[in-house]
Amino acid sequence: VYQTSDPDQKARARSHTLFPKLQGKTTLLLVFSGQPLSGLFTGVQRWLDVVTEDFLARKNTQIFKLHAEEGFFNRRTAALTKFHLRRQVEENELFTTFVYKGKWKFEYVQALHLYDKNLPVVLLIDPLGYVRWHAVGLPCDDATAVFRSMCKKLATERRNYA
């Protein structure tokens, strides 16, 4: 989301691929569209209120937020979306909140579970970049319980990179 005229920050603020940022850490990725239940201050915030403390208490974890909206118009106005999001997120979240401005492909919908743009998507991604758990919608007791058990499992899991 961060854009700057500071020459020292230009490289950090330019467009980049998300996958390398996911590798090496267990990641909680929250995907939202800006629709009423899927906005930063509704669905995403409810998920963050419920799971952030437990998740970040584990070592080698990170939280990213991704704005993804389908359509030609949304690709063309990605800079405007970044402009508005920059004013809505906290200062420390500027480099962990992203806007997808690429072409909308069915494989992305399938991989990120973006079937309903009205609801937020929560993905738990392991250090290799595999989606290990996902939820679509607002948090409920069952979903948060499964999320916590998956976090614990990923934290204690022996990694075999062979």
N, CA and C of each residue as an Amber inpcrd file, in Angstrom:
protein
   486
   0.8280000  -1.1800000   0.0000000   0.0000000   0.0000000   0.0000000
   0.8740000   1.2460000   0.0000000   2.0660000   1.1180000   0.5260000
   2.9220000   2.2890000   0.7130000   3.4680000   2.8000000  -0.6200000
   3.3280000   4.0770000  -0.8800000   3.9400000   4.7430000  -2.0240000
   4.6620000   5.9660000  -1.4950000   5.8290000   6.2410000  -2.0570000
   6.6410000   7.3030000  -1.4970000   7.4370000   8.0130000  -2.5680000
   7.8970000   9.1970000  -2.2530000   8.8390000   9.9010000  -3.1150000
  10.2470000   9.8370000  -2.5060000  10.3720000   9.2210000  -1.3510000
  11.6630000   9.0560000  -0.6940000  12.5030000   8.0400000  -1.4720000
  13.6660000   8.4300000  -1.9980000  14.4650000   7.4980000  -2.8040000
  14.9220000   6.2560000  -2.0380000  15.0700000   6.3550000  -0.7290000
  15.4940000   5.1970000   0.0590000  14.3970000   4.1420000   0.1770000
  13.1340000   4.5430000   0.0530000  12.0040000   3.6300000   0.2120000
  11.4130000   3.1600000  -1.1190000  11.8750000   3.7090000  -2.2550000
  11.2890000   3.3850000  -3.5620000  11.3270000   1.8830000  -3.8530000
  12.4560000   1.2410000  -3.6060000  12.5690000  -0.1900000  -3.8990000
  11.6200000  -1.0000000  -3.0270000  11.4240000  -0.5960000  -1.8310000
  10.5440000  -1.3100000  -0.9030000   9.0730000  -1.1360000  -1.2680000
   8.7320000  -0.0310000  -1.9110000   7.3350000   0.2900000  -2.1980000
   6.8750000  -0.1240000  -3.5950000   7.7600000  -0.6070000  -4.4340000
   7.3520000  -0.9550000  -5.7990000   6.5780000  -2.2700000  -5.8250000
   5.9360000  -2.5440000  -6.9550000   5.1630000  -3.7730000  -7.1170000
   6.0840000  -4.9850000  -7.0350000   5.5630000  -6.0600000  -6.4630000
   6.3490000  -7.2770000  -6.3430000   5.4300000  -8.4730000  -6.1950000
   6.0110000  -9.6390000  -6.3380000   5.2780000 -10.8890000  -6.1990000
   5.1320000 -11.2240000  -4.7200000   3.9720000 -11.7020000  -4.3420000
   3.6890000 -11.9950000  -2.9420000   4.3300000 -13.3050000  -2.4730000
   4.4650000 -14.2740000  -3.3590000   4.9390000 -15.6020000  -2.9620000
   6.2760000 -15.5970000  -2.2140000   7.3050000 -14.8660000  -2.6680000
   8.5690000 -14.8690000  -1.9030000   8.4190000 -14.3220000  -0.4850000
   7.4880000 -13.4200000  -0.2630000   7.2590000 -12.8820000   1.0800000
   6.6070000 -13.9160000   1.9930000   5.8950000 -14.8780000   1.4120000
   5.2190000 -15.9120000   2.2050000   6.1720000 -17.0070000   2.6580000
   7.2410000 -17.2170000   1.9260000   8.1470000 -18.3250000   2.2140000
   8.9770000 -18.0670000   3.4590000   9.1590000 -19.1150000   4.2400000
  10.0180000 -19.0460000   5.4130000   9.2930000 -18.7220000   6.7070000
   8.0420000 -18.2950000   6.6250000   7.2620000 -17.9830000   7.8240000
   5.8480000 -18.5190000   7.6690000   5.2390000 -18.8520000   8.7810000
   3.8270000 -19.2020000   8.7620000   3.0490000 -17.8930000   8.6270000
   2.1560000 -17.8480000   7.6480000   1.4870000 -16.5990000   7.3000000
  -0.0200000 -16.7050000   7.4530000  -0.5920000 -15.6890000   8.0480000
  -2.0330000 -15.5110000   8.0700000  -2.3360000 -14.4720000   7.0030000
  -3.0000000 -14.8870000   5.9250000  -3.3220000 -13.9870000   4.8240000
  -4.8200000 -13.7290000   4.8350000  -5.1900000 -12.4630000   4.9740000
  -6.5900000 -12.0600000   4.9680000  -6.8690000 -11.3570000   3.6500000
  -7.7960000 -11.9030000   2.8750000  -8.1350000 -11.3360000   1.5730000
  -9.4960000 -10.6730000   1.7020000  -9.5810000  -9.4260000   1.2510000
 -10.8310000  -8.6750000   1.3580000 -11.0710000  -7.8930000   0.0830000
 -12.3340000  -7.4630000  -0.1120000 -12.6820000  -6.7790000  -1.3470000
 -13.2180000  -5.3760000  -1.1240000 -13.4990000  -5.0100000   0.0780000
 -14.0700000  -3.6970000   0.3190000 -15.5840000  -3.6950000   0.3330000
 -16.2020000  -4.8490000   0.1210000 -17.6570000  -4.9510000   0.2300000
 -18.0320000  -4.8480000   1.7060000 -19.3010000  -4.5810000   2.0310000
 -19.6790000  -4.3160000   3.4260000 -19.1860000  -5.3350000   4.4640000
 -19.3060000  -6.6290000   4.2150000 -18.8470000  -7.6230000   5.1940000
 -17.3870000  -8.0040000   4.9940000 -16.8010000  -7.5680000   3.9050000
 -15.4380000  -7.9650000   3.5850000 -14.4660000  -6.7960000   3.6520000
 -14.8010000  -5.7650000   4.3780000 -13.9300000  -4.6060000   4.4620000
 -12.9180000  -4.7080000   5.5810000 -12.0090000  -3.7530000   5.5980000
 -10.9710000  -3.7200000   6.6350000 -11.5600000  -3.5890000   8.0310000
 -12.6460000  -2.8600000   8.1670000 -13.1800000  -2.5710000   9.4950000
 -14.3590000  -3.4640000   9.8700000 -14.6880000  -4.4240000   9.0410000
 -15.7820000  -5.3440000   9.3700000 -15.2300000  -6.7580000   9.5000000
 -15.2860000  -7.5510000   8.4510000 -14.8690000  -8.9480000   8.5230000
 -13.4060000  -9.1480000   8.8480000 -12.5250000  -8.3990000   8.2070000
 -11.0890000  -8.5540000   8.4490000 -10.7550000  -8.1970000   9.8940000
 -11.3150000  -7.1190000  10.3780000 -11.0380000  -6.6950000  11.7500000
 -11.5670000  -7.7000000  12.7710000 -12.7220000  -8.2930000  12.4870000
 -13.2530000  -9.3100000  13.4110000 -12.3290000 -10.5110000  13.4870000
 -11.7960000 -10.9390000  12.3460000 -10.8390000 -12.0450000  12.3660000
  -9.5850000 -11.6660000  13.1370000  -9.0910000 -10.4760000  12.8920000
  -7.8760000 -10.0310000  13.5890000  -8.0950000  -9.9380000  15.0950000
  -9.2530000  -9.4720000  15.5160000  -9.5520000  -9.3770000  16.9450000
  -9.5470000 -10.7490000  17.6070000 -10.0080000 -11.7590000  16.8860000
 -10.1580000 -13.0940000  17.4670000  -8.8470000 -13.8850000  17.4660000
  -8.0380000 -13.7740000  16.4130000  -6.9030000 -14.7020000  16.2810000
  -5.5120000 -14.0780000  16.3460000  -5.3770000 -12.7780000  16.2630000
  -4.0500000 -12.1630000  16.1610000  -3.1490000 -12.4700000  17.3510000
  -3.6470000 -12.3150000  18.5420000  -2.8090000 -12.4920000  19.7340000
  -2.2180000 -13.8950000  19.8080000  -3.0620000 -14.9190000  19.6130000
  -2.5790000 -16.3000000  19.6530000  -1.6150000 -16.5800000  18.5140000
  -1.9190000 -16.0610000  17.3470000  -1.0920000 -16.3360000  16.1680000
   0.2880000 -15.6990000  16.2870000   0.3430000 -14.4350000  16.6440000
   1.6280000 -13.7510000  16.7290000   2.4500000 -14.1650000  17.9400000
   1.8340000 -14.8670000  18.9080000   2.5760000 -15.3780000  20.0530000
   3.5080000 -16.5240000  19.6330000   3.1970000 -17.1510000  18.5300000
   4.0530000 -18.2210000  18.0130000   5.2400000 -17.5990000  17.2810000
   6.3340000 -18.3130000  17.2560000   7.5110000 -17.7450000  16.5880000
   7.4160000 -17.9390000  15.0770000   8.0940000 -17.0600000  14.3460000
   8.2040000 -17.1290000  12.8970000   6.8430000 -17.0250000  12.1900000
   6.0440000 -16.0400000  12.5900000   4.7280000 -15.8240000  11.9830000
   4.6190000 -14.4010000  11.4470000   3.6940000 -14.2000000  10.5300000
   3.4370000 -12.8760000   9.9750000   1.9920000 -12.7900000   9.5060000
   1.4780000 -11.5750000   9.4280000   0.1090000 -11.3410000   8.9630000
   0.1610000 -10.3920000   7.7740000  -0.4870000 -10.8020000   6.6780000
  -0.6210000  -9.9560000   5.4990000  -2.0990000  -9.7730000   5.1870000
  -2.4090000  -8.6340000   4.5970000  -3.7660000  -8.3620000   4.1120000
  -3.6770000  -8.0730000   2.6230000  -4.6150000  -8.6060000   1.8580000
  -4.6050000  -8.4440000   0.4120000  -5.9710000  -7.9840000  -0.0650000
  -6.0180000  -6.8320000  -0.7170000  -7.2540000  -6.3500000  -1.3350000
  -7.3190000  -6.9330000  -2.7340000  -8.3600000  -7.6850000  -3.0360000
  -8.5270000  -8.3010000  -4.3540000  -9.9600000  -8.0910000  -4.8110000
 -10.1110000  -7.4610000  -5.9460000 -11.4310000  -7.1820000  -6.5070000
 -11.3730000  -7.4520000  -7.9940000 -12.3950000  -8.1290000  -8.4910000
 -12.4480000  -8.5100000  -9.8930000 -12.8600000  -7.3260000 -10.7700000
 -12.3400000  -7.2920000 -11.9750000 -12.8380000  -6.3490000 -12.9600000
 -11.7960000  -5.4460000 -13.5840000 -12.0580000  -5.0570000 -14.8190000
 -11.1910000  -4.1710000 -15.5810000 -11.0430000  -2.8240000 -14.8780000
 -12.1390000  -2.2770000 -14.4010000 -12.1200000  -0.9730000 -13.7440000
 -11.2550000  -0.9990000 -12.4810000 -11.3570000  -2.0660000 -11.7220000
 -10.5680000  -2.1790000 -10.4930000  -9.0730000  -2.2950000 -10.7690000
  -8.7110000  -2.9480000 -11.8740000  -7.2840000  -3.0020000 -12.2370000
  -6.7700000  -1.6210000 -12.5910000  -7.6020000  -0.8390000 -13.2490000
  -7.1860000   0.4920000 -13.6850000  -7.1570000   1.5060000 -12.5430000
  -7.8900000   1.2450000 -11.4780000  -7.9350000   2.1880000 -10.3500000
  -7.1860000   1.6650000  -9.1340000  -6.2380000   0.7560000  -9.3340000
  -5.4840000   0.1890000  -8.2100000  -4.7280000   1.2720000  -7.4480000
  -4.2200000   2.2760000  -8.1430000  -3.5030000   3.3630000  -7.4590000
  -4.4400000   4.1350000  -6.5420000  -5.6780000   4.3370000  -6.9770000
  -6.6640000   5.0210000  -6.1350000  -7.0190000   4.1700000  -4.9160000
  -7.1430000   2.8650000  -5.1260000  -7.4110000   1.9530000  -4.0080000
  -6.2680000   2.0120000  -3.0020000  -5.0330000   2.0050000  -3.4840000
  -3.8700000   2.1090000  -2.5910000  -3.8980000   3.4230000  -1.8160000
  -4.2600000   4.4780000  -2.5000000  -4.3310000   5.7970000  -1.8730000
  -5.3050000   5.7780000  -0.6870000  -6.4890000   5.1950000  -0.8900000
  -7.4880000   5.1500000   0.1870000  -7.0950000   4.1810000   1.3000000
  -6.5530000   3.0330000   0.9400000  -6.1350000   2.0670000   1.9670000
  -4.9950000   2.6090000   2.8190000  -4.1100000   3.3800000   2.2000000
  -2.9780000   3.9430000   2.9400000  -3.4550000   4.8070000   4.0960000
  -4.6020000   5.4170000   3.9530000  -5.1430000   6.2760000   5.0060000
  -5.9850000   5.5030000   6.0230000  -6.2900000   4.2430000   5.7150000
  -7.1240000   3.4440000   6.6020000  -6.3370000   2.4770000   7.4800000
  -5.1480000   2.0940000   7.0490000  -4.3740000   1.1330000   7.8400000
  -3.4090000   1.8690000   8.7580000  -3.0050000   1.1910000   9.8040000
  -2.0360000   1.7580000  10.7510000  -0.6800000   1.9210000  10.0720000
   0.1270000   2.7930000  10.6120000   1.4500000   3.0660000  10.0540000
   2.3080000   1.8010000   9.9620000   2.2390000   0.9460000  10.9710000
   3.0580000  -0.2660000  10.9820000   2.5280000  -1.3570000  10.0410000
   1.3600000  -1.1560000   9.4320000   0.7760000  -2.1420000   8.5170000
   0.9270000  -1.7430000   7.0530000   1.6070000  -0.6410000   6.7690000
   1.7120000  -0.1640000   5.3900000   2.4110000  -1.1630000   4.4690000
   3.4080000  -1.8800000   4.9700000   4.1500000  -2.8120000   4.1350000
   3.6310000  -4.2470000   4.2570000   2.5120000  -4.4420000   4.9320000
   1.9100000  -5.7730000   5.0160000   0.4900000  -5.7770000   4.4670000
   0.0680000  -4.6890000   3.8490000  -1.2450000  -4.6000000   3.2120000
  -1.0080000  -4.3620000   1.7270000  -1.5770000  -5.2330000   0.8920000
  -1.3050000  -5.2040000  -0.5320000  -2.5850000  -5.0460000  -1.3430000
  -2.4340000  -4.5780000  -2.5790000  -3.5470000  -4.4500000  -3.5200000
  -3.1890000  -5.2700000  -4.7520000  -4.0600000  -6.2290000  -5.0990000
  -3.8420000  -7.0230000  -6.3100000  -4.3980000  -6.2450000  -7.4890000
  -3.5470000  -6.0080000  -8.4890000  -4.0000000  -5.2480000  -9.6470000
  -3.8050000  -6.0050000 -10.9520000  -3.5300000  -7.2880000 -10.8670000
  -3.3330000  -8.0970000 -12.0630000  -4.6420000  -8.5790000 -12.6500000
  -4.5240000  -9.3150000 -13.7300000  -5.6990000  -9.8660000 -14.3960000
  -6.3280000 -10.9370000 -13.5110000  -7.6410000 -10.9740000 -13.4800000
  -8.3970000 -11.9150000 -12.6600000  -8.4590000 -13.2480000 -13.3840000
  -7.9150000 -14.2900000 -12.7640000  -7.9010000 -15.6140000 -13.3790000
  -8.6120000 -16.6000000 -12.4660000  -9.2360000 -17.6060000 -13.0770000
  -9.9670000 -18.5890000 -12.2910000  -9.0550000 -19.3460000 -11.3420000
  -7.8060000 -19.5810000 -11.7370000  -6.8810000 -20.3060000 -10.8470000
  -6.6290000 -19.5310000  -9.5560000  -6.6600000 -18.1950000  -9.6140000
  -6.5050000 -17.3870000  -8.4050000  -7.7430000 -17.4920000  -7.5290000
  -8.8970000 -17.4730000  -8.1630000 -10.1470000 -17.6250000  -7.4250000
 -10.1490000 -18.9520000  -6.6950000  -9.7100000 -19.9890000  -7.3920000
  -9.6780000 -21.3260000  -6.8020000  -8.6460000 -21.4230000  -5.6820000
  -7.4380000 -20.9170000  -5.9010000  -6.3620000 -21.0340000  -4.9140000
  -6.6160000 -20.1850000  -3.6780000  -7.1900000 -19.0040000  -3.8590000
  -7.4210000 -18.0960000  -2.7350000  -8.8530000 -18.1640000  -2.2000000
  -9.6800000 -19.0440000  -2.7640000 -11.0580000 -19.2440000  -2.3060000
 -11.8700000 -17.9510000  -2.3640000 -11.7680000 -17.2490000  -3.4840000
 -12.4480000 -15.9660000  -3.6530000 -13.8030000 -16.1370000  -4.3350000
 -14.5810000 -17.1030000  -3.9070000 -15.8550000 -17.3970000  -4.5510000
 -16.9210000 -16.3580000  -4.2450000 -16.8560000 -15.7380000  -3.0850000
 -17.8600000 -14.7470000  -2.6980000 -17.1390000 -13.4680000  -2.2670000
 -17.1940000 -12.4400000  -3.1130000 -16.4550000 -11.2150000  -2.8180000
 -17.0560000 -10.4330000  -1.6550000 -18.2360000 -10.8170000  -1.2110000
 -18.8700000 -10.1320000  -0.0900000 -18.3260000 -10.5780000   1.2590000
 -17.5440000 -11.6460000   1.2730000 -17.0370000 -12.1910000   2.5330000
 -15.5090000 -12.2010000   2.5430000 -14.9070000 -11.9920000   3.7170000
 -13.4420000 -12.0710000   3.7900000 -12.9700000 -13.5210000   3.6990000
 -11.7490000 -13.6950000   3.2220000 -11.1340000 -15.0120000   3.1160000
  -9.9190000 -15.0190000   4.0350000  -9.7800000 -16.0780000   4.8300000
  -8.6550000 -16.2280000   5.7420000  -7.8930000 -17.4730000   5.3310000
  -6.5950000 -17.3150000   5.0780000  -5.7500000 -18.4310000   4.6740000
  -4.5980000 -18.5730000   5.6620000  -4.3410000 -19.7840000   6.0880000
  -3.1800000 -20.0880000   6.9130000  -2.1920000 -20.8000000   6.0020000
  -1.0450000 -20.1630000   5.7720000  -0.0780000 -20.6380000   4.7920000
   1.1900000 -21.0630000   5.5120000   1.6680000 -22.2660000   5.1920000
   2.8680000 -22.7790000   5.8630000   4.1260000 -22.1260000   5.2820000
   5.3000000 -22.3520000   5.8950000   6.5310000 -21.7010000   5.4340000
   6.9540000 -22.0530000   4.0050000   6.4160000 -23.1200000   3.4470000
   6.7270000 -23.4660000   2.0610000   5.7870000 -22.7900000   1.0700000
   4.7550000 -22.1360000   1.5600000   3.8140000 -21.4400000   0.6910000
   2.5560000 -22.2190000   0.3720000   2.3170000 -23.3280000   1.0640000
   1.1180000 -24.1220000   0.8410000  -0.0080000 -23.6390000   1.7550000
  -1.2100000 -23.5730000   1.2110000  -2.3720000 -23.2190000   2.0240000
  -2.7330000 -24.4510000   2.8450000  -2.6620000 -24.3310000   4.1590000
  -2.9330000 -25.4580000   5.0450000  -4.3270000 -25.4110000   5.6460000
  -4.9270000 -24.2180000   5.6630000  -6.2720000 -24.0640000   6.2170000
  -6.8680000 -22.8000000   5.6130000  -8.1740000 -22.8240000   5.3950000
  -8.8340000 -21.6170000   4.9050000 -10.2400000 -21.5200000   5.4760000
 -10.7230000 -20.2900000   5.5170000 -12.1040000 -20.0340000   5.9310000
 -12.6250000 -18.8770000   5.0940000 -13.9010000 -18.9370000   4.8030000
 -14.5590000 -17.8600000   4.0730000 -15.7110000 -17.3820000   4.9400000
 -15.7230000 -16.1000000   5.2470000 -16.8030000 -15.5500000   6.0560000
 -16.3020000 -14.9870000   7.3660000 -17.2450000 -14.7170000   8.2290000
 -16.9400000 -14.1340000   9.5280000 -16.5300000 -15.2280000  10.5140000
 -15.7480000 -14.9020000  11.5330000 -15.2780000 -15.9300000  12.4660000
 -16.4040000 -16.4820000  13.3360000 -16.3530000 -17.7800000  13.5500000
 -17.2660000 -18.4390000  14.4870000 -16.4000000 -19.2750000  15.4290000
 -16.9940000 -19.8100000  16.4620000 -16.2330000 -20.5720000  17.4580000
 -15.5370000 -21.7890000  16.8530000 -16.2340000 -22.5200000  15.9820000
 -15.6400000 -23.7040000  15.3650000 -14.4340000 -23.3400000  14.5070000
 -14.5790000 -22.2950000  13.6890000 -13.4920000 -21.8940000  12.7900000
 -12.2740000 -21.4220000  13.5740000 -12.4800000 -20.6580000  14.6140000
 -11.3400000 -20.1690000  15.3940000 -10.6690000 -21.3090000  16.1600000
 -11.4480000 -22.2760000  16.6150000 -10.8580000 -23.4300000  17.3080000
  -9.9820000 -24.2420000  16.3550000 -10.4600000 -24.4770000  15.1470000
  -9.6670000 -25.2100000  14.1580000  -8.4290000 -24.3940000  13.7760000
  -8.5860000 -23.0870000  13.6300000  -7.4470000 -22.2230000  13.3200000
  -6.3730000 -22.3380000  14.3930000  -6.7620000 -22.2670000  15.6390000
  -5.7840000 -22.3520000  16.7250000  -5.0800000 -23.7030000  16.7500000
  -5.8220000 -24.7730000  16.4900000  -5.1950000 -26.0990000  16.4810000
  -4.2310000 -26.2400000  15.2940000  -4.5780000 -25.6540000  14.1530000
  -3.6760000 -25.6930000  12.9960000  -2.4130000 -24.8660000  13.2450000
  -2.5620000 -23.7270000  13.9160000  -1.3890000 -22.9070000  14.2570000
  -0.4390000 -23.6850000  15.1480000  -1.0020000 -24.3680000  16.1210000
  -0.1900000 -25.1640000  17.0410000   0.5080000 -26.2940000  16.2950000
  -0.2270000 -26.9380000  15.4000000   0.3460000 -28.0320000  14.6180000
   1.4810000 -27.5260000  13.7290000   1.2730000 -26.3850000  13.0570000
   2.3260000 -25.8420000  12.1910000   3.5560000 -25.3970000  12.9860000
   3.3410000 -24.9030000  14.1890000   4.4640000 -24.4400000  15.0130000
   5.3280000 -25.6010000  15.4840000   4.7230000 -26.7610000  15.7120000
   5.4720000 -27.9120000  16.2270000   5.8500000 -28.9050000  15.1380000
   5.4050000 -28.6810000  13.9370000   5.6440000 -29.6100000  12.8400000
   7.1200000 -29.6110000  12.4220000   7.6550000 -30.7930000  12.2170000
   9.0220000 -30.8970000  11.7010000   8.9470000 -30.6900000  10.2040000
   9.7860000 -29.8250000   9.7080000   9.7530000 -29.5110000   8.2900000
  10.6860000 -30.4190000   7.5200000  10.1470000 -31.0190000   6.4880000
  10.9410000 -31.8860000   5.6160000  10.9150000 -31.2600000   4.2270000
  12.0140000 -30.6700000   3.8180000  12.0690000 -29.9660000   2.5390000
  12.5110000 -30.8620000   1.3890000  12.6300000 -32.1350000   1.6240000
  13.0830000 -33.0510000   0.5740000  11.9860000 -33.3580000  -0.4100000
